[in-house]
Backbone as JSON, one array per atom type, in Angstrom:
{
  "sequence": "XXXXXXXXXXXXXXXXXXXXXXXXXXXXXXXXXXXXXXXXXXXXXXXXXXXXXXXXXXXXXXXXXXXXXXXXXXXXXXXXXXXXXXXXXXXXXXXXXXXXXXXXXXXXXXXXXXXXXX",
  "N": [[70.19, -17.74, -47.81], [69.47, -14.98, -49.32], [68.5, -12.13, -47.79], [67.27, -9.47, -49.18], [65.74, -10.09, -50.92], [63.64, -11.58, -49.73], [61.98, -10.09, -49.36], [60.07, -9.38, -51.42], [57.93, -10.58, -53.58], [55.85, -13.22, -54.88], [52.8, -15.0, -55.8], [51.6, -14.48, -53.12], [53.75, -15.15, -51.61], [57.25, -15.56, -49.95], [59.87, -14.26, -52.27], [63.08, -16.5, -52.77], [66.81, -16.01, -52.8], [68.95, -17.61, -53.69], [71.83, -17.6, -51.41], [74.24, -18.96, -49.94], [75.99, -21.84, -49.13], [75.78, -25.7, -48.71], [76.28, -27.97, -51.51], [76.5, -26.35, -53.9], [77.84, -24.21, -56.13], [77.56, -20.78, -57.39], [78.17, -18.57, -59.85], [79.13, -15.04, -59.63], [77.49, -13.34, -60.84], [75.36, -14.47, -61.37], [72.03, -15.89, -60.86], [70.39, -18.36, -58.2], [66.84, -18.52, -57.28], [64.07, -19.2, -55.31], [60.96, -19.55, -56.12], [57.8, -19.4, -55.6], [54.82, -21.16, -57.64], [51.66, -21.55, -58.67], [51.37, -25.0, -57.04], [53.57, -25.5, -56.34], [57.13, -25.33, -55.17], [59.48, -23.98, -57.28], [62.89, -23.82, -58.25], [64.75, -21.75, -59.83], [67.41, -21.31, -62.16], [69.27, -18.28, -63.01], [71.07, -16.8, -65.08], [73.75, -13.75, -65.72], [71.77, -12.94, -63.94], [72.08, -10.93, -62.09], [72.92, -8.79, -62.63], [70.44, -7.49, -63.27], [68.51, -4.44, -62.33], [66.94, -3.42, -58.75], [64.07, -2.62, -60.2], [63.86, -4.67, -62.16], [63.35, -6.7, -61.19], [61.11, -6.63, -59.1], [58.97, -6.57, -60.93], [59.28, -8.88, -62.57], [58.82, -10.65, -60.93], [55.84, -10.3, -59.81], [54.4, -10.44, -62.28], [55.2, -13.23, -62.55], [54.96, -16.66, -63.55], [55.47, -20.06, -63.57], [55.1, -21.33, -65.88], [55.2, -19.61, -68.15], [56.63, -18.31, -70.71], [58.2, -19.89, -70.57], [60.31, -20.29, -68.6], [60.17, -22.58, -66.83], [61.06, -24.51, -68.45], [63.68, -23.87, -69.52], [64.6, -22.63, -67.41], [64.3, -23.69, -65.06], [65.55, -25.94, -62.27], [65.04, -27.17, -60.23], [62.38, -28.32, -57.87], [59.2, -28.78, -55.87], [57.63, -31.12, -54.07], [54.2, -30.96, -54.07], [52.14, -28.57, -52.27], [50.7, -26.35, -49.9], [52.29, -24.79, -48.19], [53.33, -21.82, -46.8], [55.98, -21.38, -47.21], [59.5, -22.52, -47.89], [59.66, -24.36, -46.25], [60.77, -27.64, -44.57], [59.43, -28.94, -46.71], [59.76, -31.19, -49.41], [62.07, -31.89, -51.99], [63.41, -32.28, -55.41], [65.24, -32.72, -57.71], [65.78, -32.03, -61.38], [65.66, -34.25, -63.75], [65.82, -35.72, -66.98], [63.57, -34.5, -69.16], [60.63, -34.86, -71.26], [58.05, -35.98, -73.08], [57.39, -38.5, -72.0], [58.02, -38.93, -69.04], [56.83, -37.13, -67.89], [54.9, -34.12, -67.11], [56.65, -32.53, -65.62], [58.74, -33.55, -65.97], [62.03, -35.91, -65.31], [61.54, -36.7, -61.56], [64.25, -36.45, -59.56], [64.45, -37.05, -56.07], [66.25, -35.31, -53.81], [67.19, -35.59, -50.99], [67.28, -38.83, -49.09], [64.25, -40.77, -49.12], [62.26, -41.06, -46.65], [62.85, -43.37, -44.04], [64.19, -45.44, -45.0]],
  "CA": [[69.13, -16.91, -48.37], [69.26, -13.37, -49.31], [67.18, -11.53, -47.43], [66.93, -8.48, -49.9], [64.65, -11.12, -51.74], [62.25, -12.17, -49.39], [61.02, -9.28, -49.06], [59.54, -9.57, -53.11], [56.52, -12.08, -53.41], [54.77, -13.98, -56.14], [51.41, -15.79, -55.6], [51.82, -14.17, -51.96], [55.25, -15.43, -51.13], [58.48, -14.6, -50.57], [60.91, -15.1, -53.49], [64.1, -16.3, -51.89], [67.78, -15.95, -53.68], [70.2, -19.17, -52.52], [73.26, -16.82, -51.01], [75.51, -19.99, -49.74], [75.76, -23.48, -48.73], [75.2, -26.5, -49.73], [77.36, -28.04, -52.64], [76.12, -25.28, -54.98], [78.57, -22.88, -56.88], [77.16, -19.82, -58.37], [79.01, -17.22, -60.27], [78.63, -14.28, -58.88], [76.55, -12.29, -61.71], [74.29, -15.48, -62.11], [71.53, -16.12, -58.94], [69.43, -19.2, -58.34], [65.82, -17.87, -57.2], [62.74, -20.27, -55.13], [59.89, -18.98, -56.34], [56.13, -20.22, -55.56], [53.46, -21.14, -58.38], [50.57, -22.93, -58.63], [51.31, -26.02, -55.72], [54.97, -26.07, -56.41], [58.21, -24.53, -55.82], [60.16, -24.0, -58.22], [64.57, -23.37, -58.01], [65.15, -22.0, -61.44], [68.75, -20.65, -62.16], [69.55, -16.89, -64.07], [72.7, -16.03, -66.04], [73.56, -12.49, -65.44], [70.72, -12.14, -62.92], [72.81, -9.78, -60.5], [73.22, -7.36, -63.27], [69.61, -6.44, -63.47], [68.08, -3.5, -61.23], [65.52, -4.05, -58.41], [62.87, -2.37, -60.69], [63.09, -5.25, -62.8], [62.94, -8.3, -60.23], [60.05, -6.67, -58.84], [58.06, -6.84, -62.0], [59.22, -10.49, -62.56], [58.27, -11.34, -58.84], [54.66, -9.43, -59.8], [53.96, -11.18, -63.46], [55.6, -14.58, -62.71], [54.36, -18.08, -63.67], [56.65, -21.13, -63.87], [54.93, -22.17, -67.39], [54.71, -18.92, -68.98], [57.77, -17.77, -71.26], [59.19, -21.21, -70.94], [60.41, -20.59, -67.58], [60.12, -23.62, -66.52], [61.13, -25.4, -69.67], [64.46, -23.16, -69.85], [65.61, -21.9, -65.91], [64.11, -24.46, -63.49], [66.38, -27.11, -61.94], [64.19, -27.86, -59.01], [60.82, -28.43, -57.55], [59.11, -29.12, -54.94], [56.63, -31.78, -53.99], [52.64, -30.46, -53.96], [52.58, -27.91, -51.11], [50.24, -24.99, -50.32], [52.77, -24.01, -47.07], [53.72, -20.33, -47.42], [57.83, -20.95, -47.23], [60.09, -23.81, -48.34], [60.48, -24.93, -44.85], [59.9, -28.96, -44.44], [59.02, -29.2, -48.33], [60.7, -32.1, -50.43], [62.25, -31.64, -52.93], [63.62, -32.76, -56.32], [66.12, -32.36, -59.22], [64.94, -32.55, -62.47], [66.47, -35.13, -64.63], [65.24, -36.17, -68.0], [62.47, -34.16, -69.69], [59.96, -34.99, -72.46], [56.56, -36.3, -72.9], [57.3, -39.84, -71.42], [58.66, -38.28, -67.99], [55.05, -36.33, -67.57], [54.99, -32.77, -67.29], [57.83, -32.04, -64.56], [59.8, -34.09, -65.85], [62.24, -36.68, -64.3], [62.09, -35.82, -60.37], [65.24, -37.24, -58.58], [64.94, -36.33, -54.83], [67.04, -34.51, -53.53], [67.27, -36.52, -50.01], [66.65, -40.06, -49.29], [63.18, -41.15, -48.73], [62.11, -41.75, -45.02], [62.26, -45.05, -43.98], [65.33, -46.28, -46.19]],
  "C": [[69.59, -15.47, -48.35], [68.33, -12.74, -49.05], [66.38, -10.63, -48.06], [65.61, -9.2, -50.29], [63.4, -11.55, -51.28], [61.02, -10.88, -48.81], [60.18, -8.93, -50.26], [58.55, -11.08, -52.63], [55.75, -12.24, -55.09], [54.19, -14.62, -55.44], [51.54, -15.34, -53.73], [52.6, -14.78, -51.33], [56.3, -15.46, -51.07], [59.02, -15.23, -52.14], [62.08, -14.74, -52.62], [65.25, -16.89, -53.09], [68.61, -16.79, -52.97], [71.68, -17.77, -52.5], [74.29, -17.68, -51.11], [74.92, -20.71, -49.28], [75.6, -24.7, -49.34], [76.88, -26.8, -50.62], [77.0, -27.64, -54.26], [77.32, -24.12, -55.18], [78.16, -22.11, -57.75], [77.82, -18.85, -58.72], [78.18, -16.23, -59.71], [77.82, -13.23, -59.74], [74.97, -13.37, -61.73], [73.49, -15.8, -60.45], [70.74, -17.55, -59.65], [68.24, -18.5, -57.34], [64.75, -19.19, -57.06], [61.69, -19.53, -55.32], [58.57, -19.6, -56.56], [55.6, -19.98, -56.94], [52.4, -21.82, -58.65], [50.43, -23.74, -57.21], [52.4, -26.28, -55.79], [56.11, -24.94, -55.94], [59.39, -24.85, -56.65], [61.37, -23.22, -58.02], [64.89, -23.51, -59.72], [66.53, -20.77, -61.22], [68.63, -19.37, -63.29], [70.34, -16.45, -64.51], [72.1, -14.46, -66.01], [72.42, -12.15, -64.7], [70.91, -11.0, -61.97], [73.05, -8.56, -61.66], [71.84, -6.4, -63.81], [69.26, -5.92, -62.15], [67.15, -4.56, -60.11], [64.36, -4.2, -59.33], [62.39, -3.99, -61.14], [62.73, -6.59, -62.05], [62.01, -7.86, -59.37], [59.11, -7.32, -59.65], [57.86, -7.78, -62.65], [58.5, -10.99, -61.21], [57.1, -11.18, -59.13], [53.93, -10.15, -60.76], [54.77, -12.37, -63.28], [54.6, -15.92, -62.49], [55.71, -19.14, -64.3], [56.29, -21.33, -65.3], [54.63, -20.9, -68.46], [56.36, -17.98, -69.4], [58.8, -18.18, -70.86], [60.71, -21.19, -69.73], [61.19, -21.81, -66.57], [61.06, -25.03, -67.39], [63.2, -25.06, -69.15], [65.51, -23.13, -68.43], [65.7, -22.87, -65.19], [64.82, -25.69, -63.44], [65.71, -27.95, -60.83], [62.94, -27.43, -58.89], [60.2, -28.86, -56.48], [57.92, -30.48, -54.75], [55.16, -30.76, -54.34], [52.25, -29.98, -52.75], [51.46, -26.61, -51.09], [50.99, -24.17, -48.89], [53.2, -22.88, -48.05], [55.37, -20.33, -47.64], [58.07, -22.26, -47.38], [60.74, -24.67, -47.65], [60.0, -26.52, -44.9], [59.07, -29.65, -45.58], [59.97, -30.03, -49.07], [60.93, -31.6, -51.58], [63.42, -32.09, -54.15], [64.62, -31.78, -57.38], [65.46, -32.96, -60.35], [65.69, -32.7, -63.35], [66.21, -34.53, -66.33], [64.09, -35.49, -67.89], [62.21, -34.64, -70.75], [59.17, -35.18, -71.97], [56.26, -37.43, -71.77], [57.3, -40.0, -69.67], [57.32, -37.51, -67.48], [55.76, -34.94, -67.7], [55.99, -31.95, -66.74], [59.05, -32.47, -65.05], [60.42, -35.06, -64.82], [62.48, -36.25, -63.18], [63.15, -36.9, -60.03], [65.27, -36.42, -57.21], [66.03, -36.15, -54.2], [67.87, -34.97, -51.97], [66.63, -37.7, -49.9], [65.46, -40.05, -48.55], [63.3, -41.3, -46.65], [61.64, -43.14, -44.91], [63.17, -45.73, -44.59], [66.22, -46.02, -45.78]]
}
């Protein structure tokens, strides 16, 4: 996590920037970004994201909604289960396959770790 980030909030929570780990490779101009909305979080990726200012990732952090200016449709790679905790601690979560109509509104989730119990 980048801490710079959690100190920025949508729907009163942080927004946190993936730094390292994991078997994730991000160029280094491009960020991935968890950001709360609604009952979900949402891990949507940003080409050239490191080349804009703070100003303007405040003012995204401030006016953000996963479903508004396709967002969602466009950035998001992940999601979370149905959650109203404040941080993305102990929250499942999913890759998103296959979209369309047939798939519902999220799209296909593939979790991300195996079930408990299997």
């Amino acid at each position: 996590i980048d801490y710079e980030f959690t100190s920025w909030n949508a729907y009163g929570r942080g927004v946190y920037k993936y730094a390292w780990g994991g078997n994730v490779t991000i160029p280094e101009d491009d960020a991935l970004l968890l950001t709360y909305s609604g009952s979900r979080w949402f891990g949507s990726y940003y080409e050239g994201a490191n080349q804009k200012g703070r100003d303007d990732w405040l003012h995204y952090a401030k006016e953000y909604h996963a479903f508004w200016d396709e967002v969602y449709k466009e950035n998001t790679q992940y999601v979370s289960n149905p959650t109203d905790r404040s941080e993305p601690i102990a929250v499942d979560f999913f890759t998103i396959g296959r979209r369309g109509a047939k798939y519902g509104p999220l799209g296909e989730l593939v979790p991300l770790r195996e079930p408990v119990g299997t």
